Coordinates of C-alpha atoms and ligand atoms in Angstrom, one line a residue:
M1 CA -81.8 -254.6 162.7
S2 CA -81.5 -251.9 160.1
K3 CA -81.7 -252.7 156.3
P4 CA -78.9 -252.8 154.3
R5 CA -78.3 -249.7 152.2
I6 CA -78.5 -249.2 148.7
F7 CA -77.0 -245.8 147.0
S8 CA -77.3 -245.1 142.8
G9 CA -77.4 -241.9 141.0
A10 CA -77.6 -240.4 137.5
Q11 CA -76.3 -237.4 135.9
P12 CA -78.7 -234.5 135.0
T13 CA -77.4 -234.4 131.4
G14 CA -79.4 -234.4 128.1
N15 CA -82.5 -236.9 128.3
P16 CA -82.8 -240.0 130.1
H17 CA -83.3 -243.0 127.8
L18 CA -83.9 -246.8 127.6
G19 CA -80.5 -247.6 128.9
N20 CA -80.8 -245.5 131.9
Y21 CA -84.1 -247.0 132.7
L22 CA -83.0 -250.8 132.0
G23 CA -79.7 -250.7 133.3
A24 CA -80.5 -248.5 136.6
F25 CA -83.5 -246.8 137.6
R26 CA -86.0 -250.1 136.9
N27 CA -83.6 -252.3 139.1
W28 CA -83.5 -249.5 141.8
V29 CA -87.4 -249.8 142.1
E30 CA -87.6 -253.7 142.4
Q31 CA -85.1 -253.3 145.7
Q32 CA -87.0 -250.6 147.6
E33 CA -89.0 -252.7 150.1
A34 CA -85.6 -254.7 151.2
Y35 CA -83.3 -251.8 151.7
E36 CA -82.8 -248.2 152.9
N37 CA -82.6 -246.7 149.7
Y38 CA -80.6 -243.1 148.5
F39 CA -81.2 -242.1 145.2
C40 CA -79.2 -239.3 143.8
V41 CA -79.3 -236.9 141.2
V42 CA -75.7 -236.1 140.5
D43 CA -75.9 -232.1 139.3
L44 CA -72.1 -231.7 140.5
H45 CA -71.0 -235.0 138.3
A46 CA -73.1 -232.8 135.3
M47 CA -70.6 -230.0 135.4
T48 CA -67.7 -232.1 134.2
V49 CA -67.8 -231.4 130.8
P50 CA -69.3 -227.8 129.6
H51 CA -72.6 -227.6 130.4
D52 CA -75.2 -224.4 130.4
P53 CA -76.9 -223.2 133.9
Q54 CA -80.3 -223.3 132.5
E55 CA -80.3 -226.8 130.8
L56 CA -78.5 -228.0 134.4
R57 CA -81.6 -226.6 136.5
S58 CA -84.3 -227.9 134.0
N59 CA -82.5 -231.3 133.6
T60 CA -82.2 -231.5 137.5
R61 CA -85.7 -231.4 138.3
R62 CA -86.5 -233.6 135.1
L63 CA -84.2 -236.5 136.3
A64 CA -85.7 -236.2 139.8
A65 CA -89.2 -236.5 138.4
L66 CA -88.0 -239.1 136.2
Y67 CA -87.1 -241.2 139.5
I68 CA -90.3 -240.9 140.9
A69 CA -92.2 -241.8 137.6
S70 CA -90.2 -244.8 137.1
G71 CA -91.5 -246.0 140.5
I72 CA -89.2 -244.6 143.0
D73 CA -91.6 -244.2 146.1
P74 CA -90.4 -241.0 148.1
E75 CA -91.8 -242.6 151.2
R76 CA -89.5 -245.6 150.8
S77 CA -86.6 -243.9 149.5
T78 CA -84.7 -240.8 149.6
I79 CA -84.7 -238.9 146.5
F80 CA -82.2 -235.9 146.4
V81 CA -79.8 -233.5 144.7
Q82 CA -76.1 -234.1 145.1
S83 CA -75.4 -230.5 145.3
Q84 CA -78.2 -229.8 148.1
V85 CA -75.6 -232.0 150.6
S86 CA -72.4 -230.4 150.8
A87 CA -70.9 -233.3 152.6
H88 CA -70.5 -234.7 149.0
A89 CA -68.0 -232.1 147.9
E90 CA -66.2 -232.1 151.3
M91 CA -65.8 -235.7 151.3
T92 CA -64.3 -235.4 147.6
W93 CA -61.5 -233.1 149.0
L94 CA -60.4 -235.5 151.9
F95 CA -60.3 -238.6 149.2
N96 CA -58.2 -236.3 146.6
C97 CA -55.6 -236.3 149.0
I98 CA -55.3 -240.0 149.3
T99 CA -56.1 -241.1 145.6
P100 CA -53.2 -241.3 143.3
I101 CA -53.6 -239.5 140.0
N102 CA -52.8 -242.3 137.9
W103 CA -56.0 -244.5 139.2
L104 CA -57.7 -241.5 137.9
T105 CA -56.0 -241.3 134.5
D106 CA -56.3 -244.9 134.0
M107 CA -60.4 -244.9 134.2
I108 CA -61.9 -246.1 130.3
Q109 CA -64.4 -243.2 131.0
Y110 CA -62.0 -240.6 131.5
K111 CA -60.2 -241.3 128.6
E112 CA -63.0 -241.5 125.9
K113 CA -64.6 -238.2 127.3
A114 CA -61.2 -236.3 127.6
E115 CA -60.5 -237.3 123.9
R116 CA -64.0 -235.9 123.1
Q117 CA -63.4 -232.6 124.7
G118 CA -59.9 -231.9 123.3
E119 CA -57.9 -228.8 124.7
N120 CA -61.0 -228.6 126.9
V121 CA -60.5 -230.9 129.5
G122 CA -61.4 -229.6 133.1
T123 CA -60.1 -230.9 136.4
G124 CA -63.2 -231.8 137.6
L125 CA -63.5 -234.6 134.6
L126 CA -60.2 -236.5 136.2
D127 CA -61.9 -236.0 139.5
Y128 CA -65.2 -237.5 138.6
P129 CA -64.8 -240.8 140.0
V130 CA -63.5 -239.4 143.6
L131 CA -66.7 -237.6 143.5
M132 CA -68.6 -240.7 142.9
A133 CA -66.9 -242.6 145.7
A134 CA -67.6 -240.0 147.9
D135 CA -71.3 -240.3 146.9
I136 CA -71.6 -243.9 147.6
L137 CA -68.9 -244.1 150.9
L138 CA -70.5 -241.3 152.5
Y139 CA -73.8 -243.6 153.0
Q140 CA -72.0 -246.7 154.1
T141 CA -73.4 -248.3 151.4
D142 CA -73.5 -252.0 150.9
V143 CA -75.2 -252.2 147.5
V144 CA -74.8 -250.4 144.2
P145 CA -77.3 -250.8 141.3
V146 CA -75.7 -249.6 138.2
G147 CA -75.1 -250.2 134.5
E148 CA -72.0 -252.5 133.1
D149 CA -70.3 -249.0 132.3
Q150 CA -70.0 -247.9 135.9
K151 CA -68.2 -251.3 137.2
Q152 CA -64.4 -249.8 136.9
H153 CA -65.7 -246.3 138.9
L154 CA -67.0 -249.0 141.6
E155 CA -63.6 -250.9 141.8
L156 CA -62.1 -247.5 142.3
T157 CA -64.6 -246.7 145.0
R158 CA -63.4 -249.9 146.8
D159 CA -59.7 -249.1 146.4
I160 CA -60.5 -245.5 147.9
A161 CA -62.1 -247.3 150.8
N162 CA -59.7 -249.5 151.5
R163 CA -57.0 -247.1 151.5
F164 CA -58.5 -244.6 153.8
N165 CA -59.2 -247.6 156.2
H166 CA -55.8 -248.8 155.9
L167 CA -54.3 -245.1 156.5
F168 CA -56.5 -243.4 159.2
G169 CA -58.8 -246.6 160.4
S170 CA -58.1 -249.7 162.2
Q171 CA -59.0 -253.3 161.4
E172 CA -61.5 -253.6 164.1
Q173 CA -63.2 -250.0 163.3
P174 CA -62.7 -249.1 159.5
V175 CA -64.2 -245.9 158.8
F176 CA -65.6 -247.0 155.3
K177 CA -67.8 -250.3 154.7
L178 CA -66.7 -251.6 151.2
P179 CA -69.7 -251.7 148.8
E180 CA -71.0 -254.2 146.3
P181 CA -71.7 -253.2 142.7
L182 CA -75.4 -254.9 141.2
I183 CA -75.4 -255.3 137.6
R184 CA -78.3 -257.1 136.3
A185 CA -77.5 -259.1 133.4
E186 CA -80.6 -258.2 131.8
G187 CA -80.3 -254.4 130.5
K188 CA -76.6 -253.9 131.8
R189 CA -75.7 -252.7 128.3
V190 CA -78.6 -251.0 125.8
M191 CA -77.1 -250.6 122.6
S192 CA -77.7 -247.6 120.0
L193 CA -80.2 -248.1 117.5
T194 CA -77.9 -246.9 114.8
D195 CA -75.1 -249.0 115.7
G196 CA -75.5 -252.4 117.6
T197 CA -71.8 -252.1 118.8
K198 CA -72.2 -248.5 120.6
K199 CA -74.0 -248.2 123.6
M200 CA -77.1 -246.0 124.0
S201 CA -75.7 -242.5 125.1
K202 CA -77.1 -239.5 126.3
S203 CA -74.0 -237.6 124.2
D204 CA -74.7 -239.3 120.8
P205 CA -75.5 -236.6 118.4
S206 CA -77.9 -238.3 116.8
E207 CA -81.7 -238.6 118.3
L208 CA -82.3 -241.7 116.4
S209 CA -79.9 -243.5 118.2
R210 CA -82.0 -244.2 121.3
I211 CA -85.3 -243.9 122.7
N212 CA -85.8 -241.3 125.2
L213 CA -88.1 -242.6 128.5
L214 CA -90.6 -239.3 127.7
D215 CA -90.6 -240.0 123.7
S216 CA -94.5 -240.1 122.4
P217 CA -95.5 -242.8 120.6
E218 CA -95.0 -241.1 117.2
E219 CA -91.7 -240.4 118.5
I220 CA -90.7 -244.4 119.2
T221 CA -92.6 -245.3 116.2
K222 CA -90.4 -243.2 114.0
K223 CA -87.2 -244.2 115.6
I224 CA -87.9 -248.1 115.3
K225 CA -89.0 -247.6 112.2
R226 CA -85.7 -246.1 111.1
C227 CA -83.5 -248.0 113.5
K228 CA -80.5 -250.2 111.8
T229 CA -81.5 -253.9 111.3
D230 CA -79.8 -256.3 108.6
P231 CA -80.9 -258.5 105.4
I232 CA -81.2 -261.6 107.3
R233 CA -84.5 -263.3 107.8
G234 CA -85.3 -264.9 110.8
L235 CA -84.3 -263.2 114.4
E236 CA -81.7 -264.6 116.8
F237 CA -80.0 -264.0 120.0
D238 CA -76.2 -263.8 120.7
N239 CA -75.2 -264.0 116.9
L240 CA -71.9 -261.8 117.3
E241 CA -72.5 -260.8 113.4
R242 CA -75.8 -259.4 114.3
P243 CA -75.6 -257.1 117.0
E244 CA -78.5 -255.1 116.5
C245 CA -80.9 -258.2 116.0
N246 CA -79.4 -259.4 119.5
N247 CA -80.5 -255.7 121.2
L248 CA -84.1 -255.3 119.6
L249 CA -84.7 -258.7 120.6
G250 CA -83.6 -258.1 124.1
L251 CA -85.8 -255.1 124.5
Y252 CA -88.4 -256.8 123.1
Q253 CA -87.9 -259.7 125.9
I254 CA -87.6 -257.2 128.9
F255 CA -90.4 -255.0 128.0
S256 CA -92.8 -258.2 127.2
G257 CA -92.0 -259.9 130.2
K258 CA -91.2 -263.2 128.2
T259 CA -88.5 -265.4 128.6
K260 CA -85.5 -265.3 126.4
Q261 CA -86.5 -268.8 125.0
A262 CA -90.0 -268.0 124.5
V263 CA -88.9 -265.0 122.5
A264 CA -86.1 -266.8 120.5
T265 CA -88.9 -269.4 119.7
E266 CA -91.5 -266.6 118.7
C267 CA -89.0 -264.6 116.7
A268 CA -87.3 -267.5 114.9
D269 CA -88.8 -267.1 111.5
M270 CA -89.9 -263.5 111.5
G271 CA -88.7 -260.9 108.8
W272 CA -88.1 -257.4 110.2
G273 CA -91.4 -256.2 108.4
Q274 CA -93.3 -258.3 111.4
F275 CA -90.6 -257.8 114.2
K276 CA -90.7 -253.9 114.1
P277 CA -94.2 -252.9 114.5
L278 CA -94.7 -255.7 117.6
L279 CA -91.5 -254.3 119.3
T280 CA -93.1 -250.4 118.9
E281 CA -96.5 -251.4 120.4
T282 CA -94.4 -253.3 123.3
L283 CA -92.2 -250.1 124.0
I284 CA -95.0 -248.0 123.8
E285 CA -97.1 -249.8 126.1
G286 CA -94.2 -250.2 128.8
L287 CA -93.3 -246.6 128.6
K288 CA -96.8 -245.3 129.1
P289 CA -97.0 -245.5 132.7
I290 CA -94.2 -243.7 133.2
R291 CA -95.2 -241.0 130.9
E292 CA -98.3 -240.7 132.7
R293 CA -97.0 -240.6 136.2
Y294 CA -94.5 -238.2 135.2
A295 CA -97.0 -236.0 133.7
E296 CA -99.0 -236.3 137.4
V297 CA -95.6 -235.5 139.2
V298 CA -94.6 -232.3 137.3
D299 CA -98.3 -231.2 137.3
T300 CA -98.4 -231.3 141.0
P301 CA -97.5 -227.9 142.6
G302 CA -94.8 -227.9 144.8
Y303 CA -94.6 -231.7 145.2
L304 CA -91.2 -231.7 143.7
D305 CA -89.6 -229.3 145.9
T306 CA -91.5 -231.0 148.9
V307 CA -89.5 -234.6 148.0
L308 CA -86.3 -233.0 147.3
Q309 CA -86.3 -230.8 150.4
Q310 CA -87.3 -234.0 152.5
G311 CA -84.7 -236.0 150.7
S312 CA -81.5 -233.5 151.0
E313 CA -82.2 -233.1 154.8
R314 CA -82.4 -237.0 155.1
A315 CA -79.5 -237.4 153.3
A316 CA -77.6 -234.6 154.9
E317 CA -78.1 -236.6 158.3
A318 CA -76.4 -239.8 157.1
A319 CA -73.8 -238.5 155.1
N320 CA -72.5 -235.9 157.9
A321 CA -72.3 -238.6 160.3
T322 CA -69.8 -240.3 158.3
L323 CA -67.9 -236.8 156.9
H324 CA -67.5 -236.5 160.9
Q325 CA -65.9 -239.7 161.3
A326 CA -63.6 -239.4 158.4
K327 CA -62.6 -236.0 159.4
A328 CA -61.6 -236.8 162.8
A329 CA -59.6 -240.0 161.6
M330 CA -57.9 -237.5 159.3
G331 CA -56.6 -235.1 162.2
L332 CA -58.8 -232.2 161.4
L333 CA -59.5 -230.3 164.5
M334 CA -63.0 -231.1 165.4
P335 CA -64.9 -227.8 166.6
Ligands
LIG429 P1 -75.5 -241.7 133.5 O1 -76.9 -241.0 132.6 O2 -74.6 -241.5 132.7 O3 -75.4 -241.0 134.7 O4 -75.8 -243.3 133.8 C1 -76.9 -243.3 134.8 C2 -77.1 -244.8 134.6 O5 -77.6 -245.8 133.5 C3 -75.9 -245.6 135.5 O6 -76.0 -246.6 136.2 C4 -75.4 -246.1 133.9 O7 -74.6 -247.4 134.1 C5 -76.9 -246.6 133.2 N1 -76.7 -246.5 131.6 C6 -76.2 -245.5 130.9 N2 -76.5 -245.8 129.6 C7 -76.5 -247.3 129.7 C8 -76.8 -248.3 128.6 N3 -76.4 -248.0 127.2 N4 -77.2 -249.4 129.1 C9 -77.3 -249.8 130.2 N5 -77.3 -248.8 131.4 C10 -77.0 -247.8 130.9
LIG430 N1 -70.9 -242.1 137.5 C1 -72.4 -242.5 137.4 C2 -73.1 -242.7 135.8 O1 -72.4 -242.1 134.9 C3 -73.5 -241.8 138.1 C4 -73.3 -241.8 139.5 C5 -72.5 -240.6 140.3 C6 -73.2 -242.6 140.4 N2 -72.1 -241.0 141.7 C7 -73.0 -242.4 141.7 C8 -73.9 -243.9 140.2 C9 -72.7 -243.3 142.5 C10 -73.9 -244.9 141.3 C11 -73.7 -244.2 142.4 O2 -73.8 -243.2 135.2

């Protein structure tokens, strides 16, 4: 019996941060043995807002190296760059032709990003979730581990699969498998360090709002020292009036490996002056292996290129099989 498949991806925009790690990468790593894994650097998605070509290139390499540094093992997982497997773009066109526009204009992330872009909204931004559906469905994916912000895109992916199967498949032989999201409770929504009601995001103009995975110990120390807190003594989880407190305790819990109950007891009588150095130390220690492994990966000549080359070959094989079926089902003349 073949293993069930996992597919996930992240955009090579900006600097990957704690939210990306806790909401995504960390959860990809843990499942590697039980699944057949595909992890994609979605560079075509990164072009849906204005971008700089040189930055896109270097961000793509950095993100792929960070996948490996976070513990994704190229021996057990296929790591590849989206634009190097042309089936993704082709499949998107086929899905475009069966996706109602209002499904796309309803997407929360589209509305938020479009508002930020003002006059400059490209067609690609609207079409973003269709490309994401192509990513997932091409691999006949069973499970998609993501952060909570991607839930709506996954529902849309299932809607597109259902519609395609209904229009062009048969009950006995659906063309696409329906994927399930996997959103882990811990770390599903890491909040900004400067505003506990906003999610930690690469697009926040303030560097102080996030901890990047490659931040030096000095940067981590500075960011925690300056992060937003409140004037109340004694720290607690789940008090809606204290979003920063909940977020910081949550980070400490995950990186210390302690239970929520243990952290709640440990920190119940602490002030911020005592907690911040503790959190700083825990984060520095927790991120150290990633920084070290990253340096190894990028310092080994040719290593990353080989991983990506092999990755795109393996991915193309799986993706082309599905693309072929979809084209035939839609009535395209097959050579
Ligand atoms: P992106 O960098 O937007 O491509 O996101 C890559 C992955 O990180 C996705 O699975 C997101 O859901 C996840 N992610 C991004 N920001 C956060 C956050 N603040 N908290 C938890 N997960 C996040
Ligand atoms: N839209 C996702 C994000 O911003 C990235 C992404 C693209 C993705 N294609 C995917 C995630 C397929 C999971 C599966 O985080």
